[in-house]
């Protein structure tokens, strides 16, 4: 018998991990499901008991109760407790889906989450408790929606968005209007037929139908984001559908309020229509202006945060939220306000804040939007189980069919018109994806939920129909879009990072095309873009960006970013000798330097190859020094994340930079040894990026290709000895005439290297970025502002 | 009168076939040409340099030089001229035509090559078929020329890094003694593949004459 169990065990263990995970999940779900109703149920008991105790005490105040060592007071914490439970449930579900290997590939997350919501709602109902009104419109619009929209707006790729703005607006405005009227009108017509059997449908009037049409026809950004994120289609299609879902909010708001207002009256006059159009303009442009105002305010505030780096992300979040709330206060489009706020503030804020704040903002936004999205879908499921339903076959099926049909017709018709104005035409495949990707989501449901029961007796039926449409689009379209994309071989997103050559030529092209337009004499959009850029550079950047970065040209900013990223990659790869790059190559700076004729100057020589043994020695020493440095963390208090002297001693650095420039000019003839790509000395970007927990672990980069000396002062514990570097620099320059450009090791002042190309470059990069774990590799927010 | 009219139309038809512009567009461009040249037959560099809007452009010297570069005339000549006529003006402008709905894939490919060739000629000033490091540095310096000192220091570094990138992507394995002389046209095409030149490098040529629509001021 022991042998039998023994033989079973190895096979069991292999499967048991995933099974255990599943089991754990199911247990947790059941637990959540049971605690929530328990929570609701137990509170009255406890409060009752408290009342009893209160009554007892005045009468028998000499009877001492036993001191309560352990007491249960759920009522005290029940709201935050329940909120936390929901959030925990959402996050654990997300975790769980990715543990189950094949499921996440087939079924999009949104479907799974709705299913979980259904389950939880079902459990709660089975337990006999009242389902909490989770998808309360206030909760949804004020708490759950803003993080998602802010995340989308902050990381919106500006260039493709602006290039396709006309198309996006056409789809958003005209497309939504068409959908609303088509669905609403035809529904009314359908409801009016069948005169033989008078049914409840006959009572529905035109205006409620139109209202219903406008609610159900808006493409939902949450659903689109959730589904499109997983299918990785090319940028153009993504921005088209996504941009449409964001911008149609203004149309939806106006239509909704218009029809809601006049549903009571029963008729809409021409004046009302005109007012509606004006209202649309006010809502959309007003929303954008409010957002832009708050965006500029944020950018301006971030200019002064150099001493309080810790709360920088807070400004971004709070101002954006205020923008949303302000817009909602005036019934303007809150979504457009948030998008405008995020898009406007981003280039300036990113120029001002520290690298760590940038990472914080990125991760917090992603975290919040992810949790929000998960919660929304789960709540949709729960609300479905709960919600009062009034199922009517005709109404619901006609709605679903009409939604699909109107979407298809709308997209085809609009594309026909749009293609006349576009250079890059939209193909049939593109049109299909745009039409198929028009998903409805929780916004429609919340808007329906907001309807007043008295004014709209058909509210329950509307809600049922909305839920059906949502389920249909999310489940059917969401699940099938991925295989369809594969089947139709739609172009996928290109993962390649932007190279410096592309950046140079993009800028070059911009100027070239502007110049050609000027020669041709007409003011095309390049001309205006150029004007806007110059205005931005001259006035706006000076106001909103602190310090010297306001004058940093875009190309240089891009270059620094790239350098910085490479440096972090280097550190993360463990300080290997070769720069990790996509294409393993042995090309180094030496290969591209033009060889000077041998009779030029006596000082120039070909750099000798370091003998292998020496290299190893150097590497070992450096690595051990680095490790020692890493372990020596300085203590910090709660209010300064890293006492980074380089962010404080910035003025000094600038002075030194000036001195470096002068020195460089003096050593002008020594320009043969480009051992490192000669970046300017410690630009502000690099200073801000200095994340070493140990402030000494930095190196003053040589100004240009003339001085290959890199002072790597890892071991000395004094305060920033930039002055020493200056002296050594001077000393080095004097010595160079006599010495060989070889390795110089001087243990007394740390290590100094006049190293070979890669070695030199990596050392200085190594020392600069020691403690930062670094942003993840998918930095899509690389796009420069108004490129 | 009738004869001269048909002759003008005939002349424009020739140009239209050669450059691909429509007759309306050629008429507009001719008017612009007249305006720039002061109603003369040819324009010189001074005429172009005196356009006020170009003053802010950091690469205006290169743009103007491109107009006078014989390589852009597609007649296998090299060197530069001092004055150009309307036909040469049109030839240079034709590099910036957008592809239209009827352009086939091969035509698009040819267009792309042509545009890239134009860009390459702008960089390769000594016409040796490669863009050397010195030439590339000059390009980046000009791009950053509006940005003062910061621009100049960084220009070298950026140009070097860019060159290194081209070399590493195209010739991954070079020994320490090998020398990468310069970017050839093939390498140039390869590094700019992602940019889709045929849809990017274009301006809208007007079919309607806006000069007459603007009352009063007809200069840019």
PDB file of N, CA and C in Angstrom, chain A residues 152-230:
ATOM      1  N   UNK A 152      -6.340  56.582 -20.568  1.00  0.00           N
ATOM      2  CA  UNK A 152      -6.373  56.639 -22.036  1.00  0.00           C
ATOM      3  C   UNK A 152      -5.889  57.988 -22.528  1.00  0.00           C
ATOM      4  N   UNK A 153      -6.324  59.063 -21.861  1.00  0.00           N
ATOM      5  CA  UNK A 153      -5.964  60.392 -22.337  1.00  0.00           C
ATOM      6  C   UNK A 153      -4.506  60.707 -22.132  1.00  0.00           C
ATOM      7  N   UNK A 154      -3.958  60.308 -21.004  1.00  0.00           N
ATOM      8  CA  UNK A 154      -2.567  60.624 -20.724  1.00  0.00           C
ATOM      9  C   UNK A 154      -1.651  59.920 -21.699  1.00  0.00           C
ATOM     10  N   UNK A 155      -1.972  58.690 -22.058  1.00  0.00           N
ATOM     11  CA  UNK A 155      -1.104  57.948 -22.944  1.00  0.00           C
ATOM     12  C   UNK A 155      -1.617  57.922 -24.374  1.00  0.00           C
ATOM     13  N   UNK A 156      -2.455  58.871 -24.703  1.00  0.00           N
ATOM     14  CA  UNK A 156      -2.981  58.910 -26.062  1.00  0.00           C
ATOM     15  C   UNK A 156      -1.852  59.216 -27.032  1.00  0.00           C
ATOM     16  N   UNK A 157      -1.693  58.437 -28.072  1.00  0.00           N
ATOM     17  CA  UNK A 157      -0.659  58.760 -29.047  1.00  0.00           C
ATOM     18  C   UNK A 157      -1.118  59.945 -29.884  1.00  0.00           C
ATOM     19  N   UNK A 158      -0.494  61.087 -29.615  1.00  0.00           N
ATOM     20  CA  UNK A 158      -1.007  62.333 -30.172  1.00  0.00           C
ATOM     21  C   UNK A 158      -0.906  62.374 -31.684  1.00  0.00           C
ATOM     22  N   UNK A 159       0.240  61.919 -32.206  1.00  0.00           N
ATOM     23  CA  UNK A 159       0.444  62.108 -33.635  1.00  0.00           C
ATOM     24  C   UNK A 159      -0.585  61.389 -34.491  1.00  0.00           C
ATOM     25  N   UNK A 160      -0.795  60.068 -34.283  1.00  0.00           N
ATOM     26  CA  UNK A 160      -1.826  59.421 -35.100  1.00  0.00           C
ATOM     27  C   UNK A 160      -3.214  59.983 -34.832  1.00  0.00           C
ATOM     28  N   UNK A 161      -3.452  60.401 -33.591  1.00  0.00           N
ATOM     29  CA  UNK A 161      -4.762  60.950 -33.273  1.00  0.00           C
ATOM     30  C   UNK A 161      -5.023  62.213 -34.076  1.00  0.00           C
ATOM     31  N   UNK A 162      -4.040  63.118 -34.097  1.00  0.00           N
ATOM     32  CA  UNK A 162      -4.227  64.367 -34.821  1.00  0.00           C
ATOM     33  C   UNK A 162      -4.303  64.146 -36.312  1.00  0.00           C
ATOM     34  N   UNK A 163      -3.505  63.212 -36.800  1.00  0.00           N
ATOM     35  CA  UNK A 163      -3.513  62.983 -38.242  1.00  0.00           C
ATOM     36  C   UNK A 163      -4.854  62.471 -38.710  1.00  0.00           C
ATOM     37  N   UNK A 164      -5.510  61.696 -37.877  1.00  0.00           N
ATOM     38  CA  UNK A 164      -6.786  61.106 -38.275  1.00  0.00           C
ATOM     39  C   UNK A 164      -7.968  61.792 -37.638  1.00  0.00           C
ATOM     40  N   UNK A 165      -7.760  62.997 -37.139  1.00  0.00           N
ATOM     41  CA  UNK A 165      -8.811  63.647 -36.361  1.00  0.00           C
ATOM     42  C   UNK A 165     -10.085  63.830 -37.167  1.00  0.00           C
ATOM     43  N   UNK A 166      -9.919  64.194 -38.436  1.00  0.00           N
ATOM     44  CA  UNK A 166     -11.112  64.396 -39.251  1.00  0.00           C
ATOM     45  C   UNK A 166     -11.946  63.131 -39.339  1.00  0.00           C
ATOM     46  N   UNK A 167     -11.259  62.031 -39.636  1.00  0.00           N
ATOM     47  CA  UNK A 167     -11.968  60.753 -39.752  1.00  0.00           C
ATOM     48  C   UNK A 167     -12.645  60.390 -38.436  1.00  0.00           C
ATOM     49  N   UNK A 168     -11.887  60.556 -37.341  1.00  0.00           N
ATOM     50  CA  UNK A 168     -12.432  60.178 -36.037  1.00  0.00           C
ATOM     51  C   UNK A 168     -13.671  61.004 -35.721  1.00  0.00           C
ATOM     52  N   UNK A 169     -13.582  62.315 -36.001  1.00  0.00           N
ATOM     53  CA  UNK A 169     -14.735  63.163 -35.694  1.00  0.00           C
ATOM     54  C   UNK A 169     -15.942  62.779 -36.533  1.00  0.00           C
ATOM     55  N   UNK A 170     -15.681  62.464 -37.795  1.00  0.00           N
ATOM     56  CA  UNK A 170     -16.790  62.037 -38.642  1.00  0.00           C
ATOM     57  C   UNK A 170     -17.492  60.830 -38.048  1.00  0.00           C
ATOM     58  N   UNK A 171     -16.706  59.821 -37.692  1.00  0.00           N
ATOM     59  CA  UNK A 171     -17.297  58.625 -37.116  1.00  0.00           C
ATOM     60  C   UNK A 171     -18.012  58.931 -35.819  1.00  0.00           C
ATOM     61  N   UNK A 172     -17.363  59.750 -34.998  1.00  0.00           N
ATOM     62  CA  UNK A 172     -17.930  59.991 -33.670  1.00  0.00           C
ATOM     63  C   UNK A 172     -19.225  60.778 -33.764  1.00  0.00           C
ATOM     64  N   UNK A 173     -19.193  61.866 -34.490  1.00  0.00           N
ATOM     65  CA  UNK A 173     -20.360  62.740 -34.488  1.00  0.00           C
ATOM     66  C   UNK A 173     -21.433  62.232 -35.446  1.00  0.00           C
ATOM     67  N   UNK A 174     -21.068  62.191 -36.710  1.00  0.00           N
ATOM     68  CA  UNK A 174     -22.064  61.813 -37.719  1.00  0.00           C
ATOM     69  C   UNK A 174     -22.499  60.368 -37.520  1.00  0.00           C
ATOM     70  N   UNK A 175     -21.533  59.519 -37.236  1.00  0.00           N
ATOM     71  CA  UNK A 175     -21.853  58.108 -37.065  1.00  0.00           C
ATOM     72  C   UNK A 175     -22.810  57.874 -35.912  1.00  0.00           C
ATOM     73  N   UNK A 176     -22.528  58.520 -34.768  1.00  0.00           N
ATOM     74  CA  UNK A 176     -23.397  58.318 -33.611  1.00  0.00           C
ATOM     75  C   UNK A 176     -24.785  58.884 -33.875  1.00  0.00           C
ATOM     76  N   UNK A 177     -24.840  60.057 -34.499  1.00  0.00           N
ATOM     77  CA  UNK A 177     -26.153  60.640 -34.817  1.00  0.00           C
ATOM     78  C   UNK A 177     -26.953  59.696 -35.700  1.00  0.00           C
ATOM     79  N   UNK A 178     -26.271  59.209 -36.720  1.00  0.00           N
ATOM     80  CA  UNK A 178     -26.949  58.287 -37.641  1.00  0.00           C
ATOM     81  C   UNK A 178     -27.475  57.077 -36.880  1.00  0.00           C
ATOM     82  N   UNK A 179     -26.599  56.479 -36.056  1.00  0.00           N
ATOM     83  CA  UNK A 179     -27.010  55.298 -35.298  1.00  0.00           C
ATOM     84  C   UNK A 179     -28.221  55.586 -34.433  1.00  0.00           C
ATOM     85  N   UNK A 180     -28.147  56.720 -33.705  1.00  0.00           N
ATOM     86  CA  UNK A 180     -29.226  57.034 -32.768  1.00  0.00           C
ATOM     87  C   UNK A 180     -30.555  57.166 -33.500  1.00  0.00           C
ATOM     88  N   UNK A 181     -30.539  57.940 -34.566  1.00  0.00           N
ATOM     89  CA  UNK A 181     -31.821  58.172 -35.255  1.00  0.00           C
ATOM     90  C   UNK A 181     -32.310  56.936 -35.977  1.00  0.00           C
ATOM     91  N   UNK A 182     -31.400  56.206 -36.563  1.00  0.00           N
ATOM     92  CA  UNK A 182     -31.796  55.006 -37.288  1.00  0.00           C
ATOM     93  C   UNK A 182     -32.429  54.003 -36.330  1.00  0.00           C
ATOM     94  N   UNK A 183     -31.712  53.702 -35.248  1.00  0.00           N
ATOM     95  CA  UNK A 183     -32.216  52.706 -34.302  1.00  0.00           C
ATOM     96  C   UNK A 183     -33.516  53.188 -33.659  1.00  0.00           C
ATOM     97  N   UNK A 184     -33.477  54.452 -33.188  1.00  0.00           N
ATOM     98  CA  UNK A 184     -34.667  54.967 -32.512  1.00  0.00           C
ATOM     99  C   UNK A 184     -35.879  54.993 -33.428  1.00  0.00           C
ATOM    100  N   UNK A 185     -35.651  55.537 -34.629  1.00  0.00           N
ATOM    101  CA  UNK A 185     -36.769  55.680 -35.549  1.00  0.00           C
ATOM    102  C   UNK A 185     -37.351  54.340 -35.953  1.00  0.00           C
ATOM    103  N   UNK A 186     -36.473  53.415 -36.353  1.00  0.00           N
ATOM    104  CA  UNK A 186     -36.984  52.134 -36.819  1.00  0.00           C
ATOM    105  C   UNK A 186     -37.637  51.345 -35.696  1.00  0.00           C
ATOM    106  N   UNK A 187     -37.099  51.484 -34.497  1.00  0.00           N
ATOM    107  CA  UNK A 187     -37.720  50.822 -33.349  1.00  0.00           C
ATOM    108  C   UNK A 187     -39.143  51.304 -33.147  1.00  0.00           C
ATOM    109  N   UNK A 188     -39.279  52.623 -33.238  1.00  0.00           N
ATOM    110  CA  UNK A 188     -40.625  53.184 -33.099  1.00  0.00           C
ATOM    111  C   UNK A 188     -41.549  52.620 -34.159  1.00  0.00           C
ATOM    112  N   UNK A 189     -41.027  52.565 -35.387  1.00  0.00           N
ATOM    113  CA  UNK A 189     -41.839  52.024 -36.467  1.00  0.00           C
ATOM    114  C   UNK A 189     -42.234  50.581 -36.176  1.00  0.00           C
ATOM    115  N   UNK A 190     -41.259  49.802 -35.733  1.00  0.00           N
ATOM    116  CA  UNK A 190     -41.545  48.392 -35.447  1.00  0.00           C
ATOM    117  C   UNK A 190     -42.554  48.270 -34.322  1.00  0.00           C
ATOM    118  N   UNK A 191     -42.399  49.129 -33.313  1.00  0.00           N
ATOM    119  CA  UNK A 191     -43.334  49.054 -32.198  1.00  0.00           C
ATOM    120  C   UNK A 191     -44.749  49.384 -32.626  1.00  0.00           C
ATOM    121  N   UNK A 192     -44.873  50.208 -33.649  1.00  0.00           N
ATOM    122  CA  UNK A 192     -46.204  50.635 -34.041  1.00  0.00           C
ATOM    123  C   UNK A 192     -46.906  49.635 -34.930  1.00  0.00           C
ATOM    124  N   UNK A 193     -46.155  48.713 -35.512  1.00  0.00           N
ATOM    125  CA  UNK A 193     -46.848  47.736 -36.352  1.00  0.00           C
ATOM    126  C   UNK A 193     -47.528  46.713 -35.455  1.00  0.00           C
ATOM    127  N   UNK A 194     -48.108  45.739 -36.054  1.00  0.00           N
ATOM    128  CA  UNK A 194     -48.947  44.775 -35.344  1.00  0.00           C
ATOM    129  C   UNK A 194     -50.146  45.471 -34.713  1.00  0.00           C
ATOM    130  N   UNK A 195     -50.923  46.122 -35.519  1.00  0.00           N
ATOM    131  CA  UNK A 195     -52.084  46.783 -34.940  1.00  0.00           C
ATOM    132  C   UNK A 195     -53.127  45.802 -34.407  1.00  0.00           C
ATOM    133  N   UNK A 196     -53.025  44.561 -34.879  1.00  0.00           N
ATOM    134  CA  UNK A 196     -54.018  43.576 -34.441  1.00  0.00           C
ATOM    135  C   UNK A 196     -53.883  43.267 -32.953  1.00  0.00           C
ATOM    136  N   UNK A 197     -52.643  42.956 -32.508  1.00  0.00           N
ATOM    137  CA  UNK A 197     -52.483  42.663 -31.075  1.00  0.00           C
ATOM    138  C   UNK A 197     -51.935  43.892 -30.373  1.00  0.00           C
ATOM    139  N   UNK A 198     -52.771  44.607 -29.697  1.00  0.00           N
ATOM    140  CA  UNK A 198     -52.229  45.758 -28.970  1.00  0.00           C
ATOM    141  C   UNK A 198     -51.347  45.256 -27.833  1.00  0.00           C
ATOM    142  N   UNK A 199     -50.091  45.606 -27.900  1.00  0.00           N
ATOM    143  CA  UNK A 199     -49.195  45.174 -26.832  1.00  0.00           C
ATOM    144  C   UNK A 199     -48.630  46.398 -26.136  1.00  0.00           C
ATOM    145  N   UNK A 200     -47.870  46.113 -25.135  1.00  0.00           N
ATOM    146  CA  UNK A 200     -47.310  47.247 -24.399  1.00  0.00           C
ATOM    147  C   UNK A 200     -46.423  48.091 -25.291  1.00  0.00           C
ATOM    148  N   UNK A 201     -45.959  47.507 -26.378  1.00  0.00           N
ATOM    149  CA  UNK A 201     -45.056  48.244 -27.239  1.00  0.00           C
ATOM    150  C   UNK A 201     -45.728  49.463 -27.838  1.00  0.00           C
ATOM    151  N   UNK A 202     -47.017  49.388 -27.992  1.00  0.00           N
ATOM    152  CA  UNK A 202     -47.688  50.508 -28.637  1.00  0.00           C
ATOM    153  C   UNK A 202     -47.642  51.771 -27.820  1.00  0.00           C
ATOM    154  N   UNK A 203     -47.411  51.585 -26.543  1.00  0.00           N
ATOM    155  CA  UNK A 203     -47.401  52.776 -25.702  1.00  0.00           C
ATOM    156  C   UNK A 203     -46.130  53.579 -25.826  1.00  0.00           C
ATOM    157  N   UNK A 204     -45.134  52.990 -26.417  1.00  0.00           N
ATOM    158  CA  UNK A 204     -43.868  53.724 -26.479  1.00  0.00           C
ATOM    159  C   UNK A 204     -43.980  54.793 -27.542  1.00  0.00           C
ATOM    160  N   UNK A 205     -43.612  55.986 -27.152  1.00  0.00           N
ATOM    161  CA  UNK A 205     -43.682  57.070 -28.123  1.00  0.00           C
ATOM    162  C   UNK A 205     -42.351  57.254 -28.804  1.00  0.00           C
ATOM    163  N   UNK A 206     -42.367  58.227 -29.731  1.00  0.00           N
ATOM    164  CA  UNK A 206     -41.182  58.400 -30.560  1.00  0.00           C
ATOM    165  C   UNK A 206     -39.990  58.857 -29.730  1.00  0.00           C
ATOM    166  N   UNK A 207     -40.241  59.852 -28.889  1.00  0.00           N
ATOM    167  CA  UNK A 207     -39.097  60.430 -28.183  1.00  0.00           C
ATOM    168  C   UNK A 207     -38.387  59.440 -27.257  1.00  0.00           C
ATOM    169  N   UNK A 208     -39.139  58.673 -26.470  1.00  0.00           N
ATOM    170  CA  UNK A 208     -38.425  57.656 -25.689  1.00  0.00           C
ATOM    171  C   UNK A 208     -37.646  56.692 -26.556  1.00  0.00           C
ATOM    172  N   UNK A 209     -38.192  56.378 -27.716  1.00  0.00           N
ATOM    173  CA  UNK A 209     -37.446  55.497 -28.620  1.00  0.00           C
ATOM    174  C   UNK A 209     -36.156  56.133 -29.065  1.00  0.00           C
ATOM    175  N   UNK A 210     -36.259  57.421 -29.418  1.00  0.00           N
ATOM    176  CA  UNK A 210     -35.039  58.095 -29.846  1.00  0.00           C
ATOM    177  C   UNK A 210     -34.039  58.163 -28.702  1.00  0.00           C
ATOM    178  N   UNK A 211     -34.552  58.390 -27.511  1.00  0.00           N
ATOM    179  CA  UNK A 211     -33.664  58.424 -26.348  1.00  0.00           C
ATOM    180  C   UNK A 211     -32.972  57.080 -26.187  1.00  0.00           C
ATOM    181  N   UNK A 212     -33.774  56.040 -26.302  1.00  0.00           N
ATOM    182  CA  UNK A 212     -33.193  54.708 -26.197  1.00  0.00           C
ATOM    183  C   UNK A 212     -32.139  54.488 -27.278  1.00  0.00           C
ATOM    184  N   UNK A 213     -32.481  54.969 -28.495  1.00  0.00           N
ATOM    185  CA  UNK A 213     -31.533  54.815 -29.592  1.00  0.00           C
ATOM    186  C   UNK A 213     -30.224  55.514 -29.295  1.00  0.00           C
ATOM    187  N   UNK A 214     -30.327  56.711 -28.716  1.00  0.00           N
ATOM    188  CA  UNK A 214     -29.092  57.448 -28.464  1.00  0.00           C
ATOM    189  C   UNK A 214     -28.275  56.797 -27.352  1.00  0.00           C
ATOM    190  N   UNK A 215     -28.966  56.179 -26.381  1.00  0.00           N
ATOM    191  CA  UNK A 215     -28.202  55.519 -25.323  1.00  0.00           C
ATOM    192  C   UNK A 215     -27.469  54.306 -25.867  1.00  0.00           C
ATOM    193  N   UNK A 216     -28.151  53.549 -26.689  1.00  0.00           N
ATOM    194  CA  UNK A 216     -27.596  52.261 -27.069  1.00  0.00           C
ATOM    195  C   UNK A 216     -26.639  52.350 -28.249  1.00  0.00           C
ATOM    196  N   UNK A 217     -26.556  53.504 -28.872  1.00  0.00           N
ATOM    197  CA  UNK A 217     -25.752  53.543 -30.084  1.00  0.00           C
ATOM    198  C   UNK A 217     -24.333  54.051 -29.853  1.00  0.00           C
ATOM    199  N   UNK A 218     -24.017  54.447 -28.640  1.00  0.00           N
ATOM    200  CA  UNK A 218     -22.684  54.999 -28.421  1.00  0.00           C
ATOM    201  C   UNK A 218     -21.663  53.898 -28.208  1.00  0.00           C
ATOM    202  N   UNK A 219     -20.598  53.949 -28.953  1.00  0.00           N
ATOM    203  CA  UNK A 219     -19.519  52.979 -28.775  1.00  0.00           C
ATOM    204  C   UNK A 219     -18.833  53.266 -27.447  1.00  0.00           C
ATOM    205  N   UNK A 220     -18.555  52.240 -26.705  1.00  0.00           N
ATOM    206  CA  UNK A 220     -18.091  52.407 -25.339  1.00  0.00           C
ATOM    207  C   UNK A 220     -16.572  52.292 -25.224  1.00  0.00           C
ATOM    208  N   UNK A 221     -15.916  53.292 -24.664  1.00  0.00           N
ATOM    209  CA  UNK A 221     -14.441  53.228 -24.603  1.00  0.00           C
ATOM    210  C   UNK A 221     -13.918  52.107 -23.722  1.00  0.00           C
ATOM    211  N   UNK A 222     -14.629  51.803 -22.641  1.00  0.00           N
ATOM    212  CA  UNK A 222     -14.131  50.765 -21.733  1.00  0.00           C
ATOM    213  C   UNK A 222     -14.095  49.416 -22.432  1.00  0.00           C
ATOM    214  N   UNK A 223     -15.201  49.104 -23.084  1.00  0.00           N
ATOM    215  CA  UNK A 223     -15.269  47.807 -23.762  1.00  0.00           C
ATOM    216  C   UNK A 223     -14.261  47.738 -24.904  1.00  0.00           C
ATOM    217  N   UNK A 224     -14.158  48.841 -25.657  1.00  0.00           N
ATOM    218  CA  UNK A 224     -13.222  48.854 -26.785  1.00  0.00           C
ATOM    219  C   UNK A 224     -11.805  48.646 -26.292  1.00  0.00           C
ATOM    220  N   UNK A 225     -11.459  49.373 -25.236  1.00  0.00           N
ATOM    221  CA  UNK A 225     -10.118  49.226 -24.677  1.00  0.00           C
ATOM    222  C   UNK A 225      -9.866  47.802 -24.256  1.00  0.00           C
ATOM    223  N   UNK A 226     -10.856  47.242 -23.547  1.00  0.00           N
ATOM    224  CA  UNK A 226     -10.655  45.909 -22.998  1.00  0.00           C
ATOM    225  C   UNK A 226     -10.429  44.883 -24.092  1.00  0.00           C
ATOM    226  N   UNK A 227     -11.191  44.997 -25.156  1.00  0.00           N
ATOM    227  CA  UNK A 227     -11.079  43.980 -26.202  1.00  0.00           C
ATOM    228  C   UNK A 227      -9.915  44.258 -27.133  1.00  0.00           C
ATOM    229  N   UNK A 228      -9.761  45.499 -27.534  1.00  0.00           N
ATOM    230  CA  UNK A 228      -8.716  45.798 -28.508  1.00  0.00           C
ATOM    231  C   UNK A 228      -7.329  45.639 -27.937  1.00  0.00           C
ATOM    232  N   UNK A 229      -7.234  45.749 -26.627  1.00  0.00           N
ATOM    233  CA  UNK A 229      -5.925  45.610 -26.011  1.00  0.00           C
ATOM    234  C   UNK A 229      -5.342  44.245 -26.278  1.00  0.00           C
ATOM    235  N   UNK A 230      -6.248  43.271 -26.432  1.00  0.00           N
ATOM    236  CA  UNK A 230      -5.745  41.921 -26.564  1.00  0.00           C
ATOM    237  C   UNK A 230      -5.500  41.514 -27.994  1.00  0.00           C
TER     238      UNK A 230
END
